[in-house]
């Protein structure tokens, strides 16, 4: 299935790495304004804006906002677990053909209206048209589907899809693609830390109470993913506990070495924690990084 240039996989919910990184990161407002600077042709003006935003970012506290409609799940589900599981299903596949086609058209019509307006703005001002589309990317879109229950279930997915569709239009209007800001963990996946580095880092995290046995035991799968990413292990398939115990044994045997406890190392783990949605660890590391500053 292709929706306005975006290929839709058949293997479950629609996800967008860019949407998660920029809109769902907790710094959405800053990311939105920073993204706009990519399209300022005058480098002097662009530098001025980047400097202005940089000062704002340093004084900005990360916040995560929850859509108030999220709490209406109990109108349709007996438990939040049932709601969360429903959100993991595909918007388009494993439904009736009628529902699938209708949802595709609902998204396409909604996006085409946005694109039409952007093209009208573009006739007078290219930069303003792009800014308009970027604002749309960071907006929370609602009531796209005419069934309230399904609109709530798939809202996160269709917001991610709309983000990607709009990015294609931005690329057309600007004739350039926005620079891809790759998260730090991509380099870690490529190169990996040594077994000793991981062991030392985890030992220090334990001593700082950033990473606790209670936290590990609460979710071994996330622990295994964290270890695998730090070690550069391919996690295209769900890692098993072997990844966890291989390095866990090393943590028990390595002597303490405070040199491994650096802000850069903590930031590595922080980025990976964000990638695997390890919120409790993420919050603890942010707290410790602030203490080191």
PDB file of C-alpha atoms in Angstrom:
ATOM      1  CA  UNK A   1       0.000   0.000   0.000  1.00  0.00           C
ATOM      2  CA  UNK A   2       1.221   3.474  -0.895  1.00  0.00           C
ATOM      3  CA  UNK A   3      -0.306   6.615   0.597  1.00  0.00           C
ATOM      4  CA  UNK A   4       0.817   9.854  -1.069  1.00  0.00           C
ATOM      5  CA  UNK A   5       4.321   8.516  -1.632  1.00  0.00           C
ATOM      6  CA  UNK A   6       4.735   6.641   1.656  1.00  0.00           C
ATOM      7  CA  UNK A   7       4.949   2.848   1.543  1.00  0.00           C
ATOM      8  CA  UNK A   8       2.948   1.125   4.278  1.00  0.00           C
ATOM      9  CA  UNK A   9       4.326  -2.196   5.530  1.00  0.00           C
ATOM     10  CA  UNK A  10       1.952  -5.015   6.330  1.00  0.00           C
ATOM     11  CA  UNK A  11       3.680  -6.074   9.545  1.00  0.00           C
ATOM     12  CA  UNK A  12       1.796  -4.048  12.143  1.00  0.00           C
ATOM     13  CA  UNK A  13       1.519  -0.478  13.372  1.00  0.00           C
ATOM     14  CA  UNK A  14       2.924   2.413  11.358  1.00  0.00           C
ATOM     15  CA  UNK A  15       6.062   3.904  12.885  1.00  0.00           C
ATOM     16  CA  UNK A  16       8.225   6.852  11.909  1.00  0.00           C
ATOM     17  CA  UNK A  17      11.710   7.203  13.383  1.00  0.00           C
ATOM     18  CA  UNK A  18      11.777  10.895  12.484  1.00  0.00           C
ATOM     19  CA  UNK A  19       8.414  11.556  14.111  1.00  0.00           C
ATOM     20  CA  UNK A  20       9.449   9.738  17.295  1.00  0.00           C
ATOM     21  CA  UNK A  21      12.811  11.522  17.437  1.00  0.00           C
ATOM     22  CA  UNK A  22      11.640  15.061  16.761  1.00  0.00           C
ATOM     23  CA  UNK A  23       7.983  15.285  17.814  1.00  0.00           C
ATOM     24  CA  UNK A  24       7.914  12.644  20.525  1.00  0.00           C
ATOM     25  CA  UNK A  25      11.254  13.501  22.123  1.00  0.00           C
ATOM     26  CA  UNK A  26      10.007  15.959  24.742  1.00  0.00           C
ATOM     27  CA  UNK A  27      11.684  18.873  22.917  1.00  0.00           C
ATOM     28  CA  UNK A  28       9.142  19.210  20.120  1.00  0.00           C
ATOM     29  CA  UNK A  29       8.789  22.996  20.193  1.00  0.00           C
ATOM     30  CA  UNK A  30      12.560  23.503  20.015  1.00  0.00           C
ATOM     31  CA  UNK A  31      12.937  20.838  17.310  1.00  0.00           C
ATOM     32  CA  UNK A  32      10.203  22.503  15.239  1.00  0.00           C
ATOM     33  CA  UNK A  33      11.870  25.910  15.263  1.00  0.00           C
ATOM     34  CA  UNK A  34      15.318  24.403  14.684  1.00  0.00           C
ATOM     35  CA  UNK A  35      14.037  22.433  11.686  1.00  0.00           C
ATOM     36  CA  UNK A  36      12.842  25.680  10.104  1.00  0.00           C
ATOM     37  CA  UNK A  37      16.411  26.993  10.109  1.00  0.00           C
ATOM     38  CA  UNK A  38      17.417  24.317   7.563  1.00  0.00           C
ATOM     39  CA  UNK A  39      15.523  26.323   4.949  1.00  0.00           C
ATOM     40  CA  UNK A  40      16.987  29.780   5.651  1.00  0.00           C
ATOM     41  CA  UNK A  41      19.178  30.460   2.610  1.00  0.00           C
ATOM     42  CA  UNK A  42      21.061  33.397   4.116  1.00  0.00           C
ATOM     43  CA  UNK A  43      23.721  31.712   6.251  1.00  0.00           C
ATOM     44  CA  UNK A  44      24.234  34.807   8.420  1.00  0.00           C
ATOM     45  CA  UNK A  45      20.538  34.921   9.296  1.00  0.00           C
ATOM     46  CA  UNK A  46      20.520  31.189   9.779  1.00  0.00           C
ATOM     47  CA  UNK A  47      23.446  31.371  12.203  1.00  0.00           C
ATOM     48  CA  UNK A  48      21.702  34.118  14.181  1.00  0.00           C
ATOM     49  CA  UNK A  49      18.585  31.981  14.501  1.00  0.00           C
ATOM     50  CA  UNK A  50      20.524  28.849  15.445  1.00  0.00           C
ATOM     51  CA  UNK A  51      22.390  30.763  18.162  1.00  0.00           C
ATOM     52  CA  UNK A  52      19.117  32.135  19.489  1.00  0.00           C
ATOM     53  CA  UNK A  53      17.588  28.662  19.612  1.00  0.00           C
ATOM     54  CA  UNK A  54      20.711  27.190  21.175  1.00  0.00           C
ATOM     55  CA  UNK A  55      20.394  29.577  24.114  1.00  0.00           C
ATOM     56  CA  UNK A  56      16.733  28.661  24.476  1.00  0.00           C
ATOM     57  CA  UNK A  57      17.541  24.945  24.390  1.00  0.00           C
ATOM     58  CA  UNK A  58      20.118  25.156  27.173  1.00  0.00           C
ATOM     59  CA  UNK A  59      17.550  26.717  29.482  1.00  0.00           C
ATOM     60  CA  UNK A  60      14.767  24.396  28.377  1.00  0.00           C
ATOM     61  CA  UNK A  61      13.468  21.631  30.621  1.00  0.00           C
ATOM     62  CA  UNK A  62      12.445  18.488  28.823  1.00  0.00           C
ATOM     63  CA  UNK A  63       8.729  17.822  29.067  1.00  0.00           C
ATOM     64  CA  UNK A  64       6.461  15.125  27.731  1.00  0.00           C
ATOM     65  CA  UNK A  65       2.883  16.119  27.065  1.00  0.00           C
ATOM     66  CA  UNK A  66       0.110  13.541  27.031  1.00  0.00           C
ATOM     67  CA  UNK A  67      -2.903  14.197  24.849  1.00  0.00           C
ATOM     68  CA  UNK A  68      -5.839  14.736  27.200  1.00  0.00           C
ATOM     69  CA  UNK A  69      -7.942  12.479  24.968  1.00  0.00           C
ATOM     70  CA  UNK A  70      -5.610   9.630  25.934  1.00  0.00           C
ATOM     71  CA  UNK A  71      -7.540   9.300  29.162  1.00  0.00           C
ATOM     72  CA  UNK A  72     -10.765   8.577  27.290  1.00  0.00           C
ATOM     73  CA  UNK A  73      -9.576   5.024  26.630  1.00  0.00           C
ATOM     74  CA  UNK A  74     -11.897   3.812  29.408  1.00  0.00           C
ATOM     75  CA  UNK A  75     -14.888   4.750  27.264  1.00  0.00           C
ATOM     76  CA  UNK A  76     -14.033   1.852  24.986  1.00  0.00           C
ATOM     77  CA  UNK A  77     -11.848  -0.581  26.969  1.00  0.00           C
ATOM     78  CA  UNK A  78     -12.163  -2.300  30.335  1.00  0.00           C
ATOM     79  CA  UNK A  79      -8.418  -2.069  31.030  1.00  0.00           C
ATOM     80  CA  UNK A  80      -5.587   0.100  29.769  1.00  0.00           C
ATOM     81  CA  UNK A  81      -3.722  -3.067  28.734  1.00  0.00           C
ATOM     82  CA  UNK A  82      -6.473  -3.843  26.223  1.00  0.00           C
ATOM     83  CA  UNK A  83      -6.231  -0.289  24.891  1.00  0.00           C
ATOM     84  CA  UNK A  84      -2.420  -0.442  24.559  1.00  0.00           C
ATOM     85  CA  UNK A  85      -2.614  -3.779  22.725  1.00  0.00           C
ATOM     86  CA  UNK A  86      -5.224  -2.341  20.353  1.00  0.00           C
ATOM     87  CA  UNK A  87      -2.883   0.568  19.567  1.00  0.00           C
ATOM     88  CA  UNK A  88      -0.240  -1.913  18.402  1.00  0.00           C
ATOM     89  CA  UNK A  89      -2.430  -3.219  15.582  1.00  0.00           C
ATOM     90  CA  UNK A  90      -2.262  -1.974  11.996  1.00  0.00           C
ATOM     91  CA  UNK A  91      -4.527   0.840  10.805  1.00  0.00           C
ATOM     92  CA  UNK A  92      -5.007  -0.768   7.412  1.00  0.00           C
ATOM     93  CA  UNK A  93      -4.318  -4.488   7.497  1.00  0.00           C
ATOM     94  CA  UNK A  94      -6.335  -7.296   9.107  1.00  0.00           C
ATOM     95  CA  UNK A  95      -9.455  -5.153   8.729  1.00  0.00           C
ATOM     96  CA  UNK A  96     -12.255  -5.286   6.184  1.00  0.00           C
ATOM     97  CA  UNK A  97     -11.363  -3.949   2.746  1.00  0.00           C
ATOM     98  CA  UNK A  98     -14.000  -1.254   3.237  1.00  0.00           C
ATOM     99  CA  UNK A  99     -12.424   0.002   6.476  1.00  0.00           C
ATOM    100  CA  UNK A 100      -8.918  -0.094   5.024  1.00  0.00           C
ATOM    101  CA  UNK A 101      -9.824   1.894   1.902  1.00  0.00           C
ATOM    102  CA  UNK A 102     -11.921   4.371   3.884  1.00  0.00           C
ATOM    103  CA  UNK A 103      -9.077   5.116   6.323  1.00  0.00           C
ATOM    104  CA  UNK A 104      -6.610   5.511   3.475  1.00  0.00           C
ATOM    105  CA  UNK A 105      -8.910   8.035   1.792  1.00  0.00           C
ATOM    106  CA  UNK A 106      -9.553   9.897   5.049  1.00  0.00           C
ATOM    107  CA  UNK A 107      -5.820  10.444   5.529  1.00  0.00           C
ATOM    108  CA  UNK A 108      -5.214  11.320   1.871  1.00  0.00           C
ATOM    109  CA  UNK A 109      -8.032  13.897   1.716  1.00  0.00           C
ATOM    110  CA  UNK A 110      -6.852  15.481   4.966  1.00  0.00           C
ATOM    111  CA  UNK A 111      -3.252  15.747   3.734  1.00  0.00           C
ATOM    112  CA  UNK A 112      -4.177  16.945   0.241  1.00  0.00           C
ATOM    113  CA  UNK A 113      -6.063  19.891   1.749  1.00  0.00           C
ATOM    114  CA  UNK A 114      -2.925  20.821   3.704  1.00  0.00           C
ATOM    115  CA  UNK A 115      -0.722  20.456   0.617  1.00  0.00           C
ATOM    116  CA  UNK A 116      -3.098  22.570  -1.476  1.00  0.00           C
ATOM    117  CA  UNK A 117      -2.930  25.388   1.075  1.00  0.00           C
ATOM    118  CA  UNK A 118       0.875  25.130   1.203  1.00  0.00           C
ATOM    119  CA  UNK A 119       1.061  25.439  -2.592  1.00  0.00           C
ATOM    120  CA  UNK A 120      -1.018  28.626  -2.464  1.00  0.00           C
ATOM    121  CA  UNK A 121       1.321  30.104   0.151  1.00  0.00           C
ATOM    122  CA  UNK A 122       4.304  28.961  -1.929  1.00  0.00           C
ATOM    123  CA  UNK A 123       3.230  31.178  -4.831  1.00  0.00           C
ATOM    124  CA  UNK A 124       3.998  34.230  -2.684  1.00  0.00           C
ATOM    125  CA  UNK A 125       6.660  32.997  -0.274  1.00  0.00           C
ATOM    126  CA  UNK A 126       8.575  29.725  -0.431  1.00  0.00           C
ATOM    127  CA  UNK A 127       9.941  29.975   3.113  1.00  0.00           C
ATOM    128  CA  UNK A 128       6.507  30.703   4.638  1.00  0.00           C
ATOM    129  CA  UNK A 129       5.032  27.694   2.842  1.00  0.00           C
ATOM    130  CA  UNK A 130       7.701  25.436   4.306  1.00  0.00           C
ATOM    131  CA  UNK A 131       7.214  26.938   7.769  1.00  0.00           C
ATOM    132  CA  UNK A 132       3.488  26.270   7.472  1.00  0.00           C
ATOM    133  CA  UNK A 133       4.131  22.622   6.639  1.00  0.00           C
ATOM    134  CA  UNK A 134       6.609  22.231   9.500  1.00  0.00           C
ATOM    135  CA  UNK A 135       4.013  23.649  11.901  1.00  0.00           C
ATOM    136  CA  UNK A 136       1.587  21.048  10.567  1.00  0.00           C
ATOM    137  CA  UNK A 137       4.128  18.285  11.198  1.00  0.00           C
ATOM    138  CA  UNK A 138       4.339  19.187  14.882  1.00  0.00           C
ATOM    139  CA  UNK A 139       0.594  19.602  15.362  1.00  0.00           C
ATOM    140  CA  UNK A 140      -1.434  16.845  17.041  1.00  0.00           C
ATOM    141  CA  UNK A 141      -3.991  15.815  14.438  1.00  0.00           C
ATOM    142  CA  UNK A 142      -7.325  14.464  15.671  1.00  0.00           C
ATOM    143  CA  UNK A 143     -10.649  13.182  14.363  1.00  0.00           C
ATOM    144  CA  UNK A 144      -9.243  12.041  11.021  1.00  0.00           C
ATOM    145  CA  UNK A 145     -11.209   8.779  11.203  1.00  0.00           C
ATOM    146  CA  UNK A 146     -14.960   9.094  11.596  1.00  0.00           C
ATOM    147  CA  UNK A 147     -15.200   6.334  14.242  1.00  0.00           C
ATOM    148  CA  UNK A 148     -14.172   7.901  17.613  1.00  0.00           C
ATOM    149  CA  UNK A 149     -12.866   4.609  19.032  1.00  0.00           C
ATOM    150  CA  UNK A 150     -10.625   3.830  16.071  1.00  0.00           C
ATOM    151  CA  UNK A 151      -9.531   7.443  15.823  1.00  0.00           C
ATOM    152  CA  UNK A 152      -8.249   7.226  19.399  1.00  0.00           C
ATOM    153  CA  UNK A 153      -6.577   3.842  18.833  1.00  0.00           C
ATOM    154  CA  UNK A 154      -4.726   4.888  15.678  1.00  0.00           C
ATOM    155  CA  UNK A 155      -4.118   8.571  16.424  1.00  0.00           C
ATOM    156  CA  UNK A 156      -0.429   8.114  17.180  1.00  0.00           C
ATOM    157  CA  UNK A 157       0.057   6.071  14.000  1.00  0.00           C
ATOM    158  CA  UNK A 158      -1.695   8.453  11.637  1.00  0.00           C
ATOM    159  CA  UNK A 159       0.103  11.440  13.170  1.00  0.00           C
ATOM    160  CA  UNK A 160       3.406   9.713  12.373  1.00  0.00           C
ATOM    161  CA  UNK A 161       2.207   8.971   8.832  1.00  0.00           C
ATOM    162  CA  UNK A 162       1.053  12.567   8.284  1.00  0.00           C
ATOM    163  CA  UNK A 163       4.473  13.771   9.478  1.00  0.00           C
ATOM    164  CA  UNK A 164       6.219  11.638   6.833  1.00  0.00           C
ATOM    165  CA  UNK A 165       3.794  12.645   4.060  1.00  0.00           C
ATOM    166  CA  UNK A 166       4.307  16.325   4.840  1.00  0.00           C
ATOM    167  CA  UNK A 167       8.091  15.854   4.839  1.00  0.00           C
ATOM    168  CA  UNK A 168       7.900  14.604   1.255  1.00  0.00           C
ATOM    169  CA  UNK A 169       6.022  17.774   0.311  1.00  0.00           C
ATOM    170  CA  UNK A 170       8.576  19.952   2.127  1.00  0.00           C
ATOM    171  CA  UNK A 171      11.328  18.246   0.138  1.00  0.00           C
ATOM    172  CA  UNK A 172       9.499  19.031  -3.114  1.00  0.00           C
ATOM    173  CA  UNK A 173       8.990  22.705  -2.279  1.00  0.00           C
ATOM    174  CA  UNK A 174      12.523  23.238  -1.046  1.00  0.00           C
ATOM    175  CA  UNK A 175      14.321  21.038  -3.588  1.00  0.00           C
ATOM    176  CA  UNK A 176      16.488  19.844  -0.702  1.00  0.00           C
ATOM    177  CA  UNK A 177      16.008  17.276   1.988  1.00  0.00           C
ATOM    178  CA  UNK A 178      16.287  18.364   5.575  1.00  0.00           C
ATOM    179  CA  UNK A 179      19.591  17.157   7.040  1.00  0.00           C
ATOM    180  CA  UNK A 180      19.063  13.929   8.902  1.00  0.00           C
ATOM    181  CA  UNK A 181      20.012  14.306  12.551  1.00  0.00           C
ATOM    182  CA  UNK A 182      21.076  10.825  13.490  1.00  0.00           C
ATOM    183  CA  UNK A 183      20.826   9.861  17.142  1.00  0.00           C
ATOM    184  CA  UNK A 184      24.081   9.051  18.860  1.00  0.00           C
ATOM    185  CA  UNK A 185      23.175   5.402  19.296  1.00  0.00           C
ATOM    186  CA  UNK A 186      23.561   4.797  15.542  1.00  0.00           C
ATOM    187  CA  UNK A 187      27.338   5.032  15.949  1.00  0.00           C
ATOM    188  CA  UNK A 188      27.196   2.724  18.948  1.00  0.00           C
ATOM    189  CA  UNK A 189      25.249   0.152  16.963  1.00  0.00           C
ATOM    190  CA  UNK A 190      27.863   0.387  14.219  1.00  0.00           C
ATOM    191  CA  UNK A 191      30.991   0.199  16.363  1.00  0.00           C
ATOM    192  CA  UNK A 192      29.876  -1.119  19.742  1.00  0.00           C
ATOM    193  CA  UNK A 193      31.529  -0.726  23.108  1.00  0.00           C
ATOM    194  CA  UNK A 194      33.944  -3.345  24.314  1.00  0.00           C
ATOM    195  CA  UNK A 195      32.734  -5.910  26.832  1.00  0.00           C
ATOM    196  CA  UNK A 196      34.942  -4.304  29.480  1.00  0.00           C
ATOM    197  CA  UNK A 197      33.639  -0.814  28.696  1.00  0.00           C
ATOM    198  CA  UNK A 198      30.066  -1.980  29.039  1.00  0.00           C
ATOM    199  CA  UNK A 199      30.827  -3.786  32.266  1.00  0.00           C
ATOM    200  CA  UNK A 200      32.602  -0.776  33.772  1.00  0.00           C
ATOM    201  CA  UNK A 201      29.872   1.585  32.694  1.00  0.00           C
ATOM    202  CA  UNK A 202      27.155  -0.594  34.163  1.00  0.00           C
ATOM    203  CA  UNK A 203      29.055  -0.968  37.411  1.00  0.00           C
ATOM    204  CA  UNK A 204      29.236   2.805  37.760  1.00  0.00           C
ATOM    205  CA  UNK A 205      25.579   3.132  36.877  1.00  0.00           C
ATOM    206  CA  UNK A 206      24.800   0.723  39.675  1.00  0.00           C
ATOM    207  CA  UNK A 207      26.890   2.689  42.150  1.00  0.00           C
ATOM    208  CA  UNK A 208      25.066   5.870  41.189  1.00  0.00           C
ATOM    209  CA  UNK A 209      21.725   4.109  41.597  1.00  0.00           C
ATOM    210  CA  UNK A 210      20.953   4.974  37.986  1.00  0.00           C
ATOM    211  CA  UNK A 211      20.602   1.318  37.121  1.00  0.00           C
ATOM    212  CA  UNK A 212      19.281  -0.977  39.834  1.00  0.00           C
ATOM    213  CA  UNK A 213      18.722  -4.693  40.165  1.00  0.00           C
ATOM    214  CA  UNK A 214      15.058  -3.930  40.726  1.00  0.00           C
ATOM    215  CA  UNK A 215      14.930  -2.064  37.424  1.00  0.00           C
ATOM    216  CA  UNK A 216      16.693  -4.888  35.587  1.00  0.00           C
ATOM    217  CA  UNK A 217      14.507  -7.600  37.044  1.00  0.00           C
ATOM    218  CA  UNK A 218      11.398  -5.646  36.094  1.00  0.00           C
ATOM    219  CA  UNK A 219      12.098  -6.057  32.382  1.00  0.00           C
ATOM    220  CA  UNK A 220      14.875  -8.347  31.165  1.00  0.00           C
ATOM    221  CA  UNK A 221      13.895  -7.757  27.538  1.00  0.00           C
ATOM    222  CA  UNK A 222      14.683  -4.047  27.725  1.00  0.00           C
ATOM    223  CA  UNK A 223      17.890  -4.854  29.586  1.00  0.00           C
ATOM    224  CA  UNK A 224      18.891  -7.261  26.823  1.00  0.00           C
ATOM    225  CA  UNK A 225      18.119  -4.668  24.148  1.00  0.00           C
ATOM    226  CA  UNK A 226      20.171  -2.067  25.977  1.00  0.00           C
ATOM    227  CA  UNK A 227      23.152  -4.416  26.231  1.00  0.00           C
ATOM    228  CA  UNK A 228      22.801  -5.461  22.594  1.00  0.00           C
ATOM    229  CA  UNK A 229      22.764  -1.875  21.329  1.00  0.00           C
ATOM    230  CA  UNK A 230      25.791  -0.911  23.404  1.00  0.00           C
ATOM    231  CA  UNK A 231      27.688  -3.952  22.163  1.00  0.00           C
ATOM    232  CA  UNK A 232      26.743  -3.427  18.529  1.00  0.00           C
ATOM    233  CA  UNK A 233      24.747  -6.660  18.475  1.00  0.00           C
ATOM    234  CA  UNK A 234      22.119  -6.903  15.746  1.00  0.00           C
ATOM    235  CA  UNK A 235      18.690  -6.601  17.357  1.00  0.00           C
ATOM    236  CA  UNK A 236      16.585  -6.859  14.220  1.00  0.00           C
ATOM    237  CA  UNK A 237      15.139  -9.867  15.989  1.00  0.00           C
ATOM    238  CA  UNK A 238      14.161  -9.910  19.646  1.00  0.00           C
ATOM    239  CA  UNK A 239      17.327 -10.510  21.693  1.00  0.00           C
ATOM    240  CA  UNK A 240      17.311 -13.375  24.120  1.00  0.00           C
ATOM    241  CA  UNK A 241      18.557 -13.346  27.678  1.00  0.00           C
ATOM    242  CA  UNK A 242      21.938 -14.686  26.542  1.00  0.00           C
ATOM    243  CA  UNK A 243      22.886 -11.129  25.583  1.00  0.00           C
ATOM    244  CA  UNK A 244      21.986 -10.025  29.063  1.00  0.00           C
ATOM    245  CA  UNK A 245      23.806 -12.694  31.061  1.00  0.00           C
ATOM    246  CA  UNK A 246      26.963 -12.601  28.934  1.00  0.00           C
ATOM    247  CA  UNK A 247      27.639  -9.025  29.983  1.00  0.00           C
ATOM    248  CA  UNK A 248      25.998  -9.249  33.380  1.00  0.00           C
ATOM    249  CA  UNK A 249      28.637 -11.790  34.437  1.00  0.00           C
ATOM    250  CA  UNK A 250      31.326  -9.348  33.341  1.00  0.00           C
ATOM    251  CA  UNK A 251      29.780  -6.602  35.452  1.00  0.00           C
ATOM    252  CA  UNK A 252      30.190  -8.810  38.492  1.00  0.00           C
ATOM    253  CA  UNK A 253      33.871  -9.441  37.844  1.00  0.00           C
ATOM    254  CA  UNK A 254      35.223  -6.083  36.635  1.00  0.00           C
ATOM    255  CA  UNK A 255      36.948  -3.833  39.158  1.00  0.00           C
ATOM    256  CA  UNK A 256      35.692  -0.317  39.664  1.00  0.00           C
ATOM    257  CA  UNK A 257      37.023   2.299  37.263  1.00  0.00           C
ATOM    258  CA  UNK A 258      35.620   5.810  37.604  1.00  0.00           C
ATOM    259  CA  UNK A 259      37.172   6.885  34.285  1.00  0.00           C
ATOM    260  CA  UNK A 260      34.358   5.205  32.406  1.00  0.00           C
ATOM    261  CA  UNK A 261      31.802   7.393  34.168  1.00  0.00           C
ATOM    262  CA  UNK A 262      31.754  10.390  31.854  1.00  0.00           C
ATOM    263  CA  UNK A 263      28.946  12.582  30.633  1.00  0.00           C
ATOM    264  CA  UNK A 264      29.489  11.278  27.097  1.00  0.00           C
ATOM    265  CA  UNK A 265      29.041   7.676  28.233  1.00  0.00           C
ATOM    266  CA  UNK A 266      25.915   8.523  30.181  1.00  0.00           C
ATOM    267  CA  UNK A 267      24.544  10.269  27.093  1.00  0.00           C
ATOM    268  CA  UNK A 268      25.184   7.118  25.064  1.00  0.00           C
ATOM    269  CA  UNK A 269      23.059   5.072  27.442  1.00  0.00           C
ATOM    270  CA  UNK A 270      20.472   7.853  27.574  1.00  0.00           C
ATOM    271  CA  UNK A 271      20.030   7.843  23.786  1.00  0.00           C
ATOM    272  CA  UNK A 272      19.700   4.074  23.743  1.00  0.00           C
ATOM    273  CA  UNK A 273      17.196   4.182  26.602  1.00  0.00           C
ATOM    274  CA  UNK A 274      15.107   6.593  24.512  1.00  0.00           C
ATOM    275  CA  UNK A 275      15.308   4.267  21.524  1.00  0.00           C
ATOM    276  CA  UNK A 276      13.945   1.276  23.442  1.00  0.00           C
ATOM    277  CA  UNK A 277      11.463   3.359  25.467  1.00  0.00           C
ATOM    278  CA  UNK A 278      13.125   2.644  28.840  1.00  0.00           C
ATOM    279  CA  UNK A 279      11.534   5.677  30.525  1.00  0.00           C
ATOM    280  CA  UNK A 280      12.577   5.005  34.123  1.00  0.00           C
ATOM    281  CA  UNK A 281      16.227   4.573  33.181  1.00  0.00           C
ATOM    282  CA  UNK A 282      16.020   7.631  30.915  1.00  0.00           C
ATOM    283  CA  UNK A 283      14.737   9.824  33.759  1.00  0.00           C
ATOM    284  CA  UNK A 284      17.424   8.584  36.156  1.00  0.00           C
ATOM    285  CA  UNK A 285      20.260   9.218  33.712  1.00  0.00           C
ATOM    286  CA  UNK A 286      19.019  12.732  32.911  1.00  0.00           C
ATOM    287  CA  UNK A 287      19.088  13.459  36.631  1.00  0.00           C
ATOM    288  CA  UNK A 288      22.669  12.176  36.981  1.00  0.00           C
ATOM    289  CA  UNK A 289      23.896  14.099  33.920  1.00  0.00           C
ATOM    290  CA  UNK A 290      22.560  17.295  35.444  1.00  0.00           C
ATOM    291  CA  UNK A 291      24.441  16.501  38.656  1.00  0.00           C
ATOM    292  CA  UNK A 292      27.689  16.084  36.696  1.00  0.00           C
ATOM    293  CA  UNK A 293      27.291  19.455  34.956  1.00  0.00           C
TER     294      UNK A 293
END
